Short mmCIF file of C-alpha atoms in Angstrom, two decimals:
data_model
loop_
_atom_site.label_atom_id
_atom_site.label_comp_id
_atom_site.label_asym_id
_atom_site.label_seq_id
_atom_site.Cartn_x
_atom_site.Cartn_y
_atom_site.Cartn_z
CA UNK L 28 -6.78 4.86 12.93
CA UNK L 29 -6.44 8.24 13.96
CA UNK L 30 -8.21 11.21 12.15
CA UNK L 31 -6.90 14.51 11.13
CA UNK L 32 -7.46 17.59 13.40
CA UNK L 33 -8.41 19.17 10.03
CA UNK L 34 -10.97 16.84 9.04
CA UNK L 35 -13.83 19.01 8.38
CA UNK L 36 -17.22 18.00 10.53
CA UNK L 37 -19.88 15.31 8.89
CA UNK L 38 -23.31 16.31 8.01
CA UNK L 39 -24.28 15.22 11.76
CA UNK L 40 -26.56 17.88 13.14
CA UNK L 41 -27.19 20.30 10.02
CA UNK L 42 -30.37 21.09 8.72
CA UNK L 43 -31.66 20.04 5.51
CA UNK L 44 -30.73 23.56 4.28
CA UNK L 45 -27.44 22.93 6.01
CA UNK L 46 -26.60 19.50 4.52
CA UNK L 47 -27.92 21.19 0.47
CA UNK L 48 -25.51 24.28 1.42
CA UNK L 49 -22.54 21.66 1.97
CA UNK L 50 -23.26 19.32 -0.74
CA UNK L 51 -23.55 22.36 -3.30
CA UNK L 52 -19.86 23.46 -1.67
CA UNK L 53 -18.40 19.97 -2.25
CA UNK L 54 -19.89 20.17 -5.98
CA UNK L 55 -18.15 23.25 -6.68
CA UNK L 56 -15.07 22.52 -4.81
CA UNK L 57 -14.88 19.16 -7.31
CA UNK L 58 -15.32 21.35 -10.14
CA UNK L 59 -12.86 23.52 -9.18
CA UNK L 60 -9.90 20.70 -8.53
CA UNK L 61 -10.90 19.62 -12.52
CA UNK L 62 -10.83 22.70 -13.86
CA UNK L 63 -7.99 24.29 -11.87
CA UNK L 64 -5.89 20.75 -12.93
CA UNK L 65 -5.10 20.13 -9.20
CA UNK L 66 -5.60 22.94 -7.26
CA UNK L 67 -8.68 24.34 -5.38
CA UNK L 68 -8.96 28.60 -4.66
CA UNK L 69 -11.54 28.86 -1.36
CA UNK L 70 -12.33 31.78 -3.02
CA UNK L 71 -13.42 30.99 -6.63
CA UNK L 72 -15.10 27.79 -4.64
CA UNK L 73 -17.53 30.79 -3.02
CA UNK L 74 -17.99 32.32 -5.79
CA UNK L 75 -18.90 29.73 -8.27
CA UNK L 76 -21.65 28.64 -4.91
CA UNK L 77 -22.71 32.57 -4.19
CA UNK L 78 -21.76 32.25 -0.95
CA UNK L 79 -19.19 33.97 1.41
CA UNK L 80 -15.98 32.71 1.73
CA UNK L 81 -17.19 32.72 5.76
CA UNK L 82 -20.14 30.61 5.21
CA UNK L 83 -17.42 27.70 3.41
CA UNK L 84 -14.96 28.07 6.70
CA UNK L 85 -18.38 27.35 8.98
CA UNK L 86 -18.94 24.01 6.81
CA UNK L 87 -15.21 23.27 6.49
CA UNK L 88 -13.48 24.94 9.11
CA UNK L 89 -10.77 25.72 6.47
CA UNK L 90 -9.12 25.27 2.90
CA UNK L 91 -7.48 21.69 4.26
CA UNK L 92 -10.92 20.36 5.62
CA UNK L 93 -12.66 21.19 2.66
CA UNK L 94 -9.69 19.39 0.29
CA UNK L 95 -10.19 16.44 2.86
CA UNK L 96 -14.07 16.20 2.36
CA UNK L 97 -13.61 16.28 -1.43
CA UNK L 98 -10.93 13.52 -1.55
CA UNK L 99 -13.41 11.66 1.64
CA UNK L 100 -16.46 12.06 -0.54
CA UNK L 101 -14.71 10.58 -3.68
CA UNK L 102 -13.26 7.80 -1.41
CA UNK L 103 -17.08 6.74 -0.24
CA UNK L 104 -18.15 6.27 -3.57
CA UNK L 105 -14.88 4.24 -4.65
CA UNK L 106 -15.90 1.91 -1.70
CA UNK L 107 -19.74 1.60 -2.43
CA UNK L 108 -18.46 0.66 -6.00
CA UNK L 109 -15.56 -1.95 -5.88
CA UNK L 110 -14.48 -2.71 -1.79
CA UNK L 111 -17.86 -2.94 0.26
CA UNK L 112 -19.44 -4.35 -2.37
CA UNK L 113 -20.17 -8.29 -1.52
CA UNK L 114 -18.13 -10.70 -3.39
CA UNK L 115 -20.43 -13.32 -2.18
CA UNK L 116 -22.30 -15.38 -5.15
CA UNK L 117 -21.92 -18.15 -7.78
CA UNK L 118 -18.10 -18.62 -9.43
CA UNK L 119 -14.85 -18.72 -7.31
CA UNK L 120 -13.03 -16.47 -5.72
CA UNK L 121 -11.00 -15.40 -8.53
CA UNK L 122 -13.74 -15.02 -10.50
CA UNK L 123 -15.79 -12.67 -8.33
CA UNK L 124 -12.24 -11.01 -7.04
CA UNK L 125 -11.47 -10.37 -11.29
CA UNK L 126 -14.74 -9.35 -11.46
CA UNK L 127 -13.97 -6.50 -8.40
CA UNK L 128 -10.63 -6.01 -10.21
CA UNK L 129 -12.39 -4.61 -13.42
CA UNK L 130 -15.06 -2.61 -11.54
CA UNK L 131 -11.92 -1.10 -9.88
CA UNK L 132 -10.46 0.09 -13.00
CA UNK L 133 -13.60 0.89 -14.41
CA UNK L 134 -14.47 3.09 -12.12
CA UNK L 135 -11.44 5.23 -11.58
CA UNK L 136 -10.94 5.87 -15.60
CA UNK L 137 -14.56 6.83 -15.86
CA UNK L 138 -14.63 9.01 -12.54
CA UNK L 139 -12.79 12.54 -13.44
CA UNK L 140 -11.30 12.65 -9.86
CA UNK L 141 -9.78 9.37 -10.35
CA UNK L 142 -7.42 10.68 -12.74
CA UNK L 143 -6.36 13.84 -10.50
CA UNK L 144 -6.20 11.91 -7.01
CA UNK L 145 -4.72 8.28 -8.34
CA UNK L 146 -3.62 9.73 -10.86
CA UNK L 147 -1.25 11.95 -8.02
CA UNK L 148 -2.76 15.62 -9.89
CA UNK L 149 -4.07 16.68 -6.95
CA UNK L 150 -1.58 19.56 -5.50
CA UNK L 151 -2.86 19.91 -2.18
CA UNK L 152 -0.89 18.85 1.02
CA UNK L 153 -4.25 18.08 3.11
CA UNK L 154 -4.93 15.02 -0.09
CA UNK L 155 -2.02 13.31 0.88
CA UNK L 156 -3.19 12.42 4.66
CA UNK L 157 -6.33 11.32 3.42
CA UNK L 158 -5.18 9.11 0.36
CA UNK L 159 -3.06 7.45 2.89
CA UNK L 160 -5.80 6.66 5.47
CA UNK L 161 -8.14 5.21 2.71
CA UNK L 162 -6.40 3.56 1.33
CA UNK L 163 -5.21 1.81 4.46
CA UNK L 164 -8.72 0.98 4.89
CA UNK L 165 -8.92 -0.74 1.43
CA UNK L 166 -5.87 -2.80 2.08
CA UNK L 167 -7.74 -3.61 5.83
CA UNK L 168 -11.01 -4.68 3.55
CA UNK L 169 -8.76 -6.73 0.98
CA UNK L 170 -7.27 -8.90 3.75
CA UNK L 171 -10.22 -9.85 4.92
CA UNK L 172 -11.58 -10.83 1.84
CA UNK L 173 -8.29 -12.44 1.02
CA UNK L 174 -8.28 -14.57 4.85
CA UNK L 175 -11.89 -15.73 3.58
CA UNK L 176 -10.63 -17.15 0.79
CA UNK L 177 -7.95 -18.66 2.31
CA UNK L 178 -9.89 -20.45 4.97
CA UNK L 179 -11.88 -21.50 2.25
CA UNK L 180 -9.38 -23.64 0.52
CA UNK L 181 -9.07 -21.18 -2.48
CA UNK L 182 -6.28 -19.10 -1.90
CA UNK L 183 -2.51 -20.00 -0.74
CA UNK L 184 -2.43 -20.09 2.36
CA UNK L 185 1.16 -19.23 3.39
CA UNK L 186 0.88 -15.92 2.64
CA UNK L 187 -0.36 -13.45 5.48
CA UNK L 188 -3.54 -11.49 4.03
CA UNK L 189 -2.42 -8.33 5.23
CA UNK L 190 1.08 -8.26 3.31
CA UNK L 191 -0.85 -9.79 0.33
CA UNK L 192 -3.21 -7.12 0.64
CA UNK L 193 -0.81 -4.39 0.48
CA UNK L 194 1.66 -5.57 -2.05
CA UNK L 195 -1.67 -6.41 -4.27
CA UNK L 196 -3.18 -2.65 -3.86
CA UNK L 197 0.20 -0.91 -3.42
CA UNK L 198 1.12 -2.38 -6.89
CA UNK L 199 -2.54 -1.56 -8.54
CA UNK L 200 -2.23 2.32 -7.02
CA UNK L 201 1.42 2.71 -8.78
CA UNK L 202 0.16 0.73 -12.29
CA UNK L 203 -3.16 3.28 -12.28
CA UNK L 204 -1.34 6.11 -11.56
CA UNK L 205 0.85 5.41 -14.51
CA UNK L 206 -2.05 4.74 -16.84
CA UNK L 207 -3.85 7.52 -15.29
CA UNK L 208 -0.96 10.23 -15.88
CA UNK L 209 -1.59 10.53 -19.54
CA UNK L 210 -4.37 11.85 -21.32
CA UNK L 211 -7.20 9.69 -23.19
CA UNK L 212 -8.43 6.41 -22.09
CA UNK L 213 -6.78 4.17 -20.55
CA UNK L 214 -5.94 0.84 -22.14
CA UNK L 215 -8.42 -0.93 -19.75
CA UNK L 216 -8.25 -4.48 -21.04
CA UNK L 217 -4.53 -4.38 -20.56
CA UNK L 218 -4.43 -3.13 -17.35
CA UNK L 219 -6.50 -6.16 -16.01
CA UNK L 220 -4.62 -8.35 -17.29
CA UNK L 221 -1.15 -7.10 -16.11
CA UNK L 222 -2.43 -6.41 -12.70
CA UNK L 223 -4.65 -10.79 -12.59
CA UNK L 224 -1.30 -11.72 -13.15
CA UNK L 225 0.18 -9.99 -10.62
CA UNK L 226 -2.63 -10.99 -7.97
CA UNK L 227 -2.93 -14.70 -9.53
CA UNK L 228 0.41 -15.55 -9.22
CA UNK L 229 0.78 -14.46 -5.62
CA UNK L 230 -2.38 -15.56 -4.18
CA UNK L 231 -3.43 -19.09 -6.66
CA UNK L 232 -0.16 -20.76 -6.89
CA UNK L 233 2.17 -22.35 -4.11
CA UNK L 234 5.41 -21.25 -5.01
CA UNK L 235 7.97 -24.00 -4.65
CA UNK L 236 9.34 -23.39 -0.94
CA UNK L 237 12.96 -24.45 -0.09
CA UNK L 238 12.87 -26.11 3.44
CA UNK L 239 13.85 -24.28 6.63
CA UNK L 240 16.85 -25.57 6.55
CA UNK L 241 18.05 -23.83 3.27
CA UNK L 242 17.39 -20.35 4.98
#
């Protein structure tokens, strides 16, 4: 998968000075997108950091690849939290994948950024690019986990992980985003158990197949 030409550069080959100066950036930047309900100002990023608005264009190379290493940097933590996470371990696989499922929601309720980037708040055109390729990425980790089940005996078989995958996440992003659009807490008990059903009844039952023929 391709990245964007805006991508901003890692913290490969900065100092420890450097890699402080662009963590204390991204900080701001975050606080800025809460506050700002959406939106990020370069400038009153600088500010808030007391630093030049040149110093945040040598980091980020420009407004777009600092957006992009906001939404990346809230993308790495989603994955340390719920995908890369091993569902290895005692139980089944719907146990551990509920389990993941609840984690998932948990975390993006209790994360402020959940509720502006899932939660579709955040206004700037450089977010979109990068939602998209994450979340490719979590659909790519999902069918794996979904083709182990499978070729464990656990999991239906006829469907191909990959479509699972996406029909299972794409269906999660537009049920959070809902939830997440309002204010106060989400009802997190309910959202489980509307989006297990969902999964379940795709990935534990066999639905009854008409033949070949019939088609």
């Amino acid at each position: 998968m391709g990245e964007s030409s805006e991508r901003s550069a890692t913290t490969e080959g900065l100092s420890a000075r450097g890699r402080a100066t662009r963590a204390r950036l991204l900080t701001e930047a975050r606080a800025v997108i809460l506050s700002g309900g959406g939106s990020l100002e370069v400038a009153e990023v600088a500010r808030r950091a007391e630093v030049s608005a040149g110093l945040l264009y040598r980091y980020f190379g420009n407004k777009n690849g600092l957006v992009t290493a906001v939404v990346d940097e809230f993308y790495d933590s989603y994955d340390a939290e719920v995908f890369t996470t091993r569902l290895s371990g005692p139980g089944s696989w719907a146990r551990r994948e509920r389990d993941r499922m609840r984690r998932e929601i948990d975390f993006l309720c209790d994360d402020p950024l959940g509720r502006v980037i899932v939660g579709r708040r955040l206004r700037e055109p450089a977010a979109a690019q990068t939602d998209a390729e994450r979340l490719a990425r979590q659909i790519d980790i999902a069918a794996r986990s979904i083709a182990k089940g499978q070729r464990d005996g656990e999991l239906d078989a006829a469907v191909r992980p990959g479509f699972a995958a996406a029909a299972i996440l794409g269906a999660f992003r537009e049920l959070m985003a809902e939830a997440l659009s309002g204010d106060g807490d989400p009802p997190r008990a309910e959202l489980l158990d509307v989006m297990w059903r969902a999964g379940s009844s795709l990935l534990l039952q066999s639905p009854a197949r008409e033949s070949s023929s019939s088609r």
